[in-house]
XYZ file of C-alpha atoms in Angstrom:
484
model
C 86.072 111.726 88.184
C 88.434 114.412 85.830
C 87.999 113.461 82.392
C 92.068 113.425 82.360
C 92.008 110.893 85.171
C 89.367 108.824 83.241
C 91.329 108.577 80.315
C 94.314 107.743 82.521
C 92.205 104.747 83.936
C 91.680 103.429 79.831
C 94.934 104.151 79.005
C 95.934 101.569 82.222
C 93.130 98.887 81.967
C 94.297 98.316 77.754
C 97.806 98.298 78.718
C 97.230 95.496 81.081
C 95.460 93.610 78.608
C 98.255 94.231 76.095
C 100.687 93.246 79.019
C 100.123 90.422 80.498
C 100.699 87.836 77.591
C 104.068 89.667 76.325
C 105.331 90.636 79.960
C 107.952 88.108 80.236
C 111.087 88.659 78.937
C 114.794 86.986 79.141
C 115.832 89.983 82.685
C 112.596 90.162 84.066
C 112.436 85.973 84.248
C 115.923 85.935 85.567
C 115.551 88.220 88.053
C 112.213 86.669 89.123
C 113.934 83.416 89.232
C 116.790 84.533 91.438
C 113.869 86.452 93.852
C 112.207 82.786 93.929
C 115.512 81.388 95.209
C 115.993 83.553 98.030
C 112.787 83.042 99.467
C 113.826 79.246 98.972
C 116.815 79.853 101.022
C 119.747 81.138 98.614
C 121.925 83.771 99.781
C 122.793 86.459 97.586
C 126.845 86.245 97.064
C 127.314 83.423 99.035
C 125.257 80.593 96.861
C 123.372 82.967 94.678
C 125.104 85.703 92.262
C 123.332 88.468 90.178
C 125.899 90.797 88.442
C 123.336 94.172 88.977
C 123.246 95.152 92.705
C 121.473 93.612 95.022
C 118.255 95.870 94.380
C 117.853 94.147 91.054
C 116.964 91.315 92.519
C 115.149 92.475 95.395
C 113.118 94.971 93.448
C 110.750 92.493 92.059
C 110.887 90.733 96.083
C 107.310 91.735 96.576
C 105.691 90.177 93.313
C 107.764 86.952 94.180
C 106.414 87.099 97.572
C 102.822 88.071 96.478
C 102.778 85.198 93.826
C 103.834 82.567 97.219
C 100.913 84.362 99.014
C 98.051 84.293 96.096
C 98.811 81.415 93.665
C 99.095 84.156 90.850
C 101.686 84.068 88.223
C 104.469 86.816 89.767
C 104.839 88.224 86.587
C 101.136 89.247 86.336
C 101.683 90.896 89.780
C 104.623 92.787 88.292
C 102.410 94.482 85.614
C 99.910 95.309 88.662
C 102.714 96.891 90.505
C 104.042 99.022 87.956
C 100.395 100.056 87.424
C 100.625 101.790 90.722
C 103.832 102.899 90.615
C 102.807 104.762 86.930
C 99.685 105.995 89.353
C 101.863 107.026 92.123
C 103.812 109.334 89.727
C 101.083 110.420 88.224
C 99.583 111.757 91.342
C 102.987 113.629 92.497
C 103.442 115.738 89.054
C 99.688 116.325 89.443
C 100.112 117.682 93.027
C 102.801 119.409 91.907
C 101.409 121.199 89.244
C 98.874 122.254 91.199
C 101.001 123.775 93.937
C 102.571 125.497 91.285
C 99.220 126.701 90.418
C 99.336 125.460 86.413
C 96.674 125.788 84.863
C 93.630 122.714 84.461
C 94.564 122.075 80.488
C 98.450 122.287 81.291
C 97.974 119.598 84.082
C 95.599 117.715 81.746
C 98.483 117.710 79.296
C 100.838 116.791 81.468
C 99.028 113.734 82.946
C 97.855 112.159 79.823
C 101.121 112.818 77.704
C 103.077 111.131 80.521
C 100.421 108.386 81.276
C 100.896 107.334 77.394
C 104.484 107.182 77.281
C 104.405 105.247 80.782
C 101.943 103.015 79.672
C 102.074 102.432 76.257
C 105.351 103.697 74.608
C 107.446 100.901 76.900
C 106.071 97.729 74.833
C 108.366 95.233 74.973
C 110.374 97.065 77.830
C 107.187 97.047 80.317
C 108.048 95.758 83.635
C 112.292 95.944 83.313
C 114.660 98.095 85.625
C 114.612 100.820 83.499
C 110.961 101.278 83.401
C 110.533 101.054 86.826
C 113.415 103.603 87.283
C 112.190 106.179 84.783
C 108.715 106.554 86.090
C 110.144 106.817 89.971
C 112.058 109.503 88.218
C 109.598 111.492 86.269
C 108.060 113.325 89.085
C 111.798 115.126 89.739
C 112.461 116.192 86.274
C 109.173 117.406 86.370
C 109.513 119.157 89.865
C 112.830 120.573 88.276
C 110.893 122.004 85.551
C 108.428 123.713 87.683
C 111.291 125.374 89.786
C 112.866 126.376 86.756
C 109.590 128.345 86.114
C 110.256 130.054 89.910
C 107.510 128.133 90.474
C 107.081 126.001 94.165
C 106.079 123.025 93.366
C 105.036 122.032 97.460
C 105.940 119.801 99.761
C 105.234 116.729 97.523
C 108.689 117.553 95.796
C 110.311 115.444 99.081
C 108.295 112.246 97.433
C 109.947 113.060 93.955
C 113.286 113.011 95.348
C 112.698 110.249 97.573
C 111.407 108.181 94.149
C 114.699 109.706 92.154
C 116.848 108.426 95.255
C 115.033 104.883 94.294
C 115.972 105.405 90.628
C 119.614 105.875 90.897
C 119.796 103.331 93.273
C 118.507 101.081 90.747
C 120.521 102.612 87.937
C 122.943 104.608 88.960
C 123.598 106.247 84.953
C 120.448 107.728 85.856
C 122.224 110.309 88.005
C 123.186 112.056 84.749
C 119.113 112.366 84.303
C 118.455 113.828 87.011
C 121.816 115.902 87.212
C 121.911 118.091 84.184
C 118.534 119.665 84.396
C 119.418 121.086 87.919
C 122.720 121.923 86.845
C 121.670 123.719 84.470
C 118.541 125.048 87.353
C 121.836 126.045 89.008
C 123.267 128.051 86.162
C 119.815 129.768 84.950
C 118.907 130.845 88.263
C 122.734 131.836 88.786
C 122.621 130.318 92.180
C 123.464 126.646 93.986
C 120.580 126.751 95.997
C 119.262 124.492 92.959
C 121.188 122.214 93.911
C 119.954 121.914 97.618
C 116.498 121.618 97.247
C 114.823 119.342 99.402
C 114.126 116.648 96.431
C 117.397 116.673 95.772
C 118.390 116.408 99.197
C 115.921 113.568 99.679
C 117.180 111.630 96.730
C 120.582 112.273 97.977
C 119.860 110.647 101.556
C 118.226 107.459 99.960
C 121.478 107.082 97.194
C 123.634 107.197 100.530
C 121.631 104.922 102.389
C 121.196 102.442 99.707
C 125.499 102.262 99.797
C 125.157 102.361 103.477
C 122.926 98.758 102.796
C 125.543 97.449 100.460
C 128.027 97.747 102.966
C 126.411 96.440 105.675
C 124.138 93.641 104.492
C 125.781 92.983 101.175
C 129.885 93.002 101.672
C 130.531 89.769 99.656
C 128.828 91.486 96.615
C 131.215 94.707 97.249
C 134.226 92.635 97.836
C 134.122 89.731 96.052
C 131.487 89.659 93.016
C 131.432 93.611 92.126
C 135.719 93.620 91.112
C 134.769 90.506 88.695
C 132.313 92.443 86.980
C 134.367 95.641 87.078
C 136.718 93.104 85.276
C 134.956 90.690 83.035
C 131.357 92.661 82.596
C 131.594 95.872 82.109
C 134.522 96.455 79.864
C 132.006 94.223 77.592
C 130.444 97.408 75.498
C 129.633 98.259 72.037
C 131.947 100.793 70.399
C 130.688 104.657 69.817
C 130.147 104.449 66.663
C 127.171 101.258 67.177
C 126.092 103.540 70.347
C 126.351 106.956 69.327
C 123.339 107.532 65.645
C 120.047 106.644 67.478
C 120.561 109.102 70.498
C 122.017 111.797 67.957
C 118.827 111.253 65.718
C 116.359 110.901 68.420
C 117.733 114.017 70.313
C 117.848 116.098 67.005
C 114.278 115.150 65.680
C 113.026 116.035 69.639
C 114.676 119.886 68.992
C 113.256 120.085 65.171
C 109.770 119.079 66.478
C 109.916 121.390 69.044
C 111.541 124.273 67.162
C 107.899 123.884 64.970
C 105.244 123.421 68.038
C 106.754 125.783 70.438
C 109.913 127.469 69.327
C 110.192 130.031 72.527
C 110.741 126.702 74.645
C 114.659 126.437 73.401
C 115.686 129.117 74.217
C 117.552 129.344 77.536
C 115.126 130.228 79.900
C 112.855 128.369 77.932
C 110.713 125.673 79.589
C 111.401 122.691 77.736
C 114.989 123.347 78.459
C 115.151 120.901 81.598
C 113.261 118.374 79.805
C 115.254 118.348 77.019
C 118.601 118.059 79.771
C 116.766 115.355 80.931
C 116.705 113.511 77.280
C 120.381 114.039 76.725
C 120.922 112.627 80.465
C 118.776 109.527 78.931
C 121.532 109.602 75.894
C 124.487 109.975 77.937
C 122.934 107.250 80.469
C 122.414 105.034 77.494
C 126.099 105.920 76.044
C 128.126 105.196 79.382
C 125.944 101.705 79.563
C 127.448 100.745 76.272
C 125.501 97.696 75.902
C 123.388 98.710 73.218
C 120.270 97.230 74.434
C 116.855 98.759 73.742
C 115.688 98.934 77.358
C 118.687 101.042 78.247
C 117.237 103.773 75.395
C 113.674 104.158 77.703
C 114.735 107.222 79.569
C 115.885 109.253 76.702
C 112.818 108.081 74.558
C 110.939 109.329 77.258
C 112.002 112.790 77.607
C 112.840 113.318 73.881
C 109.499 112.860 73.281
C 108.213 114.939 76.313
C 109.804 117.967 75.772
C 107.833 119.061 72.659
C 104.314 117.324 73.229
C 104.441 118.906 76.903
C 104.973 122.479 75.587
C 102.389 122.178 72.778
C 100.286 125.061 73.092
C 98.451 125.612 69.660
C 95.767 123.405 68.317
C 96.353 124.770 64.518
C 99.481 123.072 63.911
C 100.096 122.334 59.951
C 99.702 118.975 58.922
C 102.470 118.100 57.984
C 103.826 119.040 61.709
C 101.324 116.746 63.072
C 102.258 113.388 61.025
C 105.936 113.856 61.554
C 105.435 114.146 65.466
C 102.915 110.854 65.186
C 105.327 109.110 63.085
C 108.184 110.115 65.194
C 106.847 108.584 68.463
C 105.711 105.029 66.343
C 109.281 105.198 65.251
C 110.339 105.350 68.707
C 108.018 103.100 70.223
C 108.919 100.191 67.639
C 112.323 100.669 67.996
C 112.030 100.323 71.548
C 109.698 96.861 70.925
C 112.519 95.590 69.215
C 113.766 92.329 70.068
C 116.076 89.862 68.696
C 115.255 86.308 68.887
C 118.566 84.972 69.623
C 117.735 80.721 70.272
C 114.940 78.584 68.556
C 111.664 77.850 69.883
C 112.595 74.965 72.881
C 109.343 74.542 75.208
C 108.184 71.503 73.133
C 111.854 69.436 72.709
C 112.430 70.003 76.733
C 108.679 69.268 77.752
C 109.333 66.421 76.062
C 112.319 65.282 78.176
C 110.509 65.854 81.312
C 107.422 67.276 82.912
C 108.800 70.504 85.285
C 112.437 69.852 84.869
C 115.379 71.072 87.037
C 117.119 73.120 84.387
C 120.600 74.827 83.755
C 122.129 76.280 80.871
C 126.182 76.639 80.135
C 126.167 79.671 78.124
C 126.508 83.416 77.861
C 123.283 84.605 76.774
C 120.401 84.350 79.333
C 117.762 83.870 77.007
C 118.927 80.422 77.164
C 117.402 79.362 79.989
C 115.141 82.169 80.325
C 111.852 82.737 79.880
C 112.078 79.300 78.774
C 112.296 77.641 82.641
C 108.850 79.855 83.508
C 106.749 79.102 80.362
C 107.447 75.106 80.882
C 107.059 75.841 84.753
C 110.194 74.123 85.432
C 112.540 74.944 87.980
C 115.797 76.520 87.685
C 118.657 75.530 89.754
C 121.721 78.331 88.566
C 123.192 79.835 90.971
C 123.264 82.455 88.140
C 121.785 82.951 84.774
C 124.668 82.908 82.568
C 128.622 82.638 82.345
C 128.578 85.935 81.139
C 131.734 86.841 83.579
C 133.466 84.105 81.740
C 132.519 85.064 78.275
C 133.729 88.802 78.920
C 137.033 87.265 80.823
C 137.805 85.058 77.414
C 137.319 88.343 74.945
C 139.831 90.264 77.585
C 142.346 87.664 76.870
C 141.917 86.688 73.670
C 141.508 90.975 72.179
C 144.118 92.203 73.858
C 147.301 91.655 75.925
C 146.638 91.914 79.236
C 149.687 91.668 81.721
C 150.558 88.355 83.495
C 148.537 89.862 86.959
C 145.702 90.495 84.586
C 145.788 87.242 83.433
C 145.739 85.463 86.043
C 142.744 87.776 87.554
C 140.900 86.524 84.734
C 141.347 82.854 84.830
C 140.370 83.113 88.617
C 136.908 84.408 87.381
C 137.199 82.001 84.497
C 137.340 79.141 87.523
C 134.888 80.976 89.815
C 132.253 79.913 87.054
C 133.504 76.584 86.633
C 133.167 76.192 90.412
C 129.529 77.674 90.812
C 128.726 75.424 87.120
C 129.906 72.574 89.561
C 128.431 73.353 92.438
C 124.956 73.784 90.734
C 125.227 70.278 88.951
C 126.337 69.097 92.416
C 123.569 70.301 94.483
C 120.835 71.087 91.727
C 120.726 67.718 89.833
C 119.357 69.323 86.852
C 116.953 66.935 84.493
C 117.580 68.678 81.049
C 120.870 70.873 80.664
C 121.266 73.422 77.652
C 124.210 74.194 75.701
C 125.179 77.114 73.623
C 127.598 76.923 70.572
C 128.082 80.602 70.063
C 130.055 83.194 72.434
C 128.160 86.389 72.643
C 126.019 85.244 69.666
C 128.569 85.661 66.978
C 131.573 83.447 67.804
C 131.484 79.765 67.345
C 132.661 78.586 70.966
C 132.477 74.907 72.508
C 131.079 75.872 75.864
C 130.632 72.229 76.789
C 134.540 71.691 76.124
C 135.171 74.515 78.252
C 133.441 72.859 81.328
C 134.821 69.665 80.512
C 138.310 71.467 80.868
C 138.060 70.931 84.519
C 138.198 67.528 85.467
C 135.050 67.840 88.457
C 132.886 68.920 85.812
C 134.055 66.265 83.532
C 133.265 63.057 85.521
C 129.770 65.362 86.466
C 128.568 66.020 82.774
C 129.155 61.944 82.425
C 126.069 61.728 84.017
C 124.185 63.369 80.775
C 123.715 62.096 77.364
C 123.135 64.640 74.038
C 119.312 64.006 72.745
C 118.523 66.982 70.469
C 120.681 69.528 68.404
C 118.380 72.791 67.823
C 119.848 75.001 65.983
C 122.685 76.476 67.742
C 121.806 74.324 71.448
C 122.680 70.725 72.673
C 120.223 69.285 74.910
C 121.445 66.781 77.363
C 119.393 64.723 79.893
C 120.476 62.842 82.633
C 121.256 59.350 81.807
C 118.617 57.858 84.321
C 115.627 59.446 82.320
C 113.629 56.733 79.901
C 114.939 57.074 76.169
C 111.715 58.008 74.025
C-alpha cells in the first residue's frame, strides 16, 4: 500500500476511536430522532416537521435504517459512513491529480493535508451537515484548482460535481463555495467555458433535481412549513459585527501564512488563488447563515487552512514560520470544538422518573431534549425538536413593529406550535416533560404559561405535576407515575 494511503488509514482508525464517545451532539440526535420516526410511520410535514429541508433529515436515513438492521447504535454507523465518504473524496482528488499528471509528493500532500483536516480538524463538528457537505465538496474546489492550472483533471471531475450537487443541496450557502473559485476560473481564463464544465454541469443537474423532489414529494414543506421559517427562523441572526472578526482574522492569517510559505501562490494566476475563493465562499457562507454557530465556520476553516499547507513547497521554512502555522490550525481546530453547555447535567433526575421515558420538551433550544432522549435511551415523541418558530415569531413582535398582516402571520405560527405541542401530548403521552425558563438562552420567559395560554393545552398539562427544578428546567411527570 502508498505510504500516503497508510497514513490515511491511521489518521481514520484514531479518529474513530476519538469519535465514537463524543459523536453525539444536540443536531445530529435530533435529526436521528426525526429519521427514527419516519421509519416508525411519521410523515414529514404532515405529523413530523424539521425546519432544514427534507434532506436533513433523510441524510442520516441510512444509519437509522442500518442501526434497525444491525442492533448498532446509529450514531456509531454515522461515524462509519462519513469514514467512507472522507475515503470517497479522497480517492476522486487522488484520481484527479493524477489525470492531471501532478506529481507523487504533490498528490501525497494533497491526500494527507486534506485527510487531517477531514478527519481530525472537525472535533466536535464530526458527523453534522456541514461536515458531510464540505468533504462531498472538496473534490470540486480541488478539480477547479487543477483546471485553473490548464490542467484536465479526467473524467472523475463528473463525480466531483455530482458530490458538489449533494452539497448545495444540503446547504445551499455552499453555492458561494463552489461559485467564486470558477468565477474567478471564468475571469483568469477570460472565457465562460469555466463555467460549463461538466462538474459543474453535473452539480447543476443534481441542485435542479433535488428542487424537482421538493416539489413533487415534499409540497407541504414548500407551501406550508418553508414561509414560517422564512418568517419566524431565519430573520433570527446575529448582527455583523458578532459575525463578521473570526472570518476577517481567519481569512487574513490564511494570506500572511501563505505570503511566507509560498508567496508566488497570491498572485492572480497563482494556484492557491481558487482555494483561497473557496475560504472566503466558507466566510460569506458562514456570514449569510448568521447564526453564529461553530459548525457553520467548517468550510472556511477548511480552505483557509488549505490554501497555504497545499502550496508548501520548501522544507527549510524558519521557525518561527512553522509554530505560527501549527498554532494557527490548534487555534482553529479548538475554536471549532467549542461548545457551550447551555442546560445542566439531566440523565440521572429523569432516569429517575422513569426507565425509557416518552419525552418532550417546551422550549427553544434543542439541547433540551437532545442528546439527552438517546443517552437515557428513551423515546421521543415531538413532532419537532423545539418551538424555535415560536421563539423567533415572539422576538418579531416584541423588537419591532410589524404591521397588523404581519401580526397576525405570526400568531398563526405562534398557534401552529401550540397545536403540534397539543397534538404531541395528545397522541405521544409523554412520561417526563421538560421545561425551559429562558427564551433563546438569555431572556427569562415562562414557556409553560405560554402553553397554558391555550385552553387544550391547559386541561392537558393537568395531567403533570412539577418534581425537580434544575437550574433553569422544570421537570414534570405524569400524575399516574409512583411519587419517590
Amino acid at each position: 500500500m502508498n505510504q500516503r494511503w497508510i497514513i490515511v488509514a491511521a489518521i481514520l482508525l484514531t479518529a474513530l476511536l476519538v469519535q465514537i464517545p463524543a459523536v453525539l451532539n444536540p443536531d445530529l440526535s435530533c435529526l436521528l430522532s426525526e429519521g427514527e420516526q419516519i421509519l416508525d410511520g411519521r410523515k414529514l410535514g404532515g405529523d413530523l416537521f424539521e425546519l432544514n429541508p427534507p434532506l436533513s433529515i433523510y441524510l442520516y436515513m441510512p444509519a437509522v435504517q442500518l442501526a434497525r438492521l444491525t442492533g448498532i447504535a446509529p450514531e456509531i454507523i454515522v461515524i462509519v459512513l462519513v469514514m467512507i465518504e472522507i475515503i470517497g473524496s479522497l480517492v476522486v482528488i487522488d484520481r484527479a491529480a493524477a489525470a492531471a499528471k501532478l506529481g507523487a509528493e504533490e498528490r501525497s500532500i494533497w491526500t494527507c493535508l486534506l485527510a487531517f483536516l477531514f478527519v481530525v480538524l472537525p472535533s466536535a463538528v464530526f458527523g453534522q451537515r456541514e461536515h458531510i457537505a464540505v468533504i462531498a465538496l472538496t473534490p470540486f474546489v480541488a478539480i477547479t484548482a487543477i483546471r485553473w492550472r490548464r490542467l484536465s483533471p479526467g473524467s472523475v471531475a463528473i463525480l466531483a460535481g455530482l458530490g458538489a450537487g449533494l452539497a448545495i443541496s444540503i446547504k445551499p450557502q455552499l453555492a458561494l463555495v463552489a461559485g467564486l473559485p470558477i468565477i474567478l476560473g471564468a475571469i483568469h481564463q477570460r472565457s465562460l467555458r469555466s463555467l460549463f464544465t461538466p462538474e459543474a454541469c453535473a452539480a447543476a443537474a443534481v441542485v435542479i433535481g433535488y428542487g424537482a423532489v421538493l416539489v413533487v414529494i415534499f409540497p407541504d414543506y414548500l407551501l406550508t412549513h418553508a414561509p414560517m421559517v422564512a418568517a419566524a427562523y431565519l430573520p433570527m441572526r446575529r448582527d455583523l459585527a458578532g459575525l463578521l472578526p473570526f472570518p476577517i482574522v481567519v481569512i487574513t492569517a490564511s494570506i500572511l501564512f501563505l505570503r511566507q510559505v509560498a508567496p508566488q501562490g497570491l498572485r492572480m494566476g497563482g494556484d492557491a488563488i481558487p482555494w483561497l475563493a473557496a475560504a472566503v465562499g466558507g466566510a460569506a457562507s458562514f456570514v449569510l447563515q448568521g447564526k453564529g454557530w461553530t459548525y457553520t465556520l467548517y468550510a472556511l476553516c477548511v480552505f483557509a487552512i488549505a490554501a497555504p499547507l497545499l502550496h508548501v513547497r520548501t522544507r527549510t521554512l524558519p521557525a518561527s514560520v512553522r509554530i505560527g502555522g501549527f498554532a494557527g490550525v490548534v487555534l482553529i481546530g479548538f475554536c471549532l470544538s467549542l461548545s457551550v453547555r447551555e442546560f445542566p447535567s439531566l440523565e440521572r433526575h429523569v432516569q429517575a422518573l422513569a426507565k425509557h421515558p416518552r419525552l418532550l420538551t417546551i422550549t427553544d433550544h434543542i439541547a433540551l431534549g437532545h442528546p439527552l432522549v438517546r443517552q437515557i435511551d428513551g423515546r421521543w415523541v415531538g413532532s419537532s425538536c423545539a418551538q424555535l418558530l415560536t421563539a423567533g415569531a415572539i422576538l418579531a413582535q416584541n423588537g419591532s413593529q410589524p404591521t397588523q398582516g404581519e401580526r397576525a402571520k405570526l400568531d398563526g405560527i405562534i398557534h401552529f406550535e401550540r397545536r403540534q405541542l397539543l397534538a404531541d401530548l395528545r397522541n405521544g403521552r409523554p412520561d417526563v416533560i421538560l421545561v425551559d425558563t429562558y427564551l433563546q438562552s438569555s431572556v427569562p420567559f415562562d414557556w409553560l404559561a405560554w402553553a397554558s395560554a391555550d385552553p387544550e393545552l391547559e386541561i392537558e398539562l393537568r395531567r403533570y405535576r412539577e418534581v425537580a427544578d434544575v437550574g433553569r428546567v422544570r421537570i414534570f411527570v405524569d400524575r399516574s407515575t409512583p411519587e419517590r
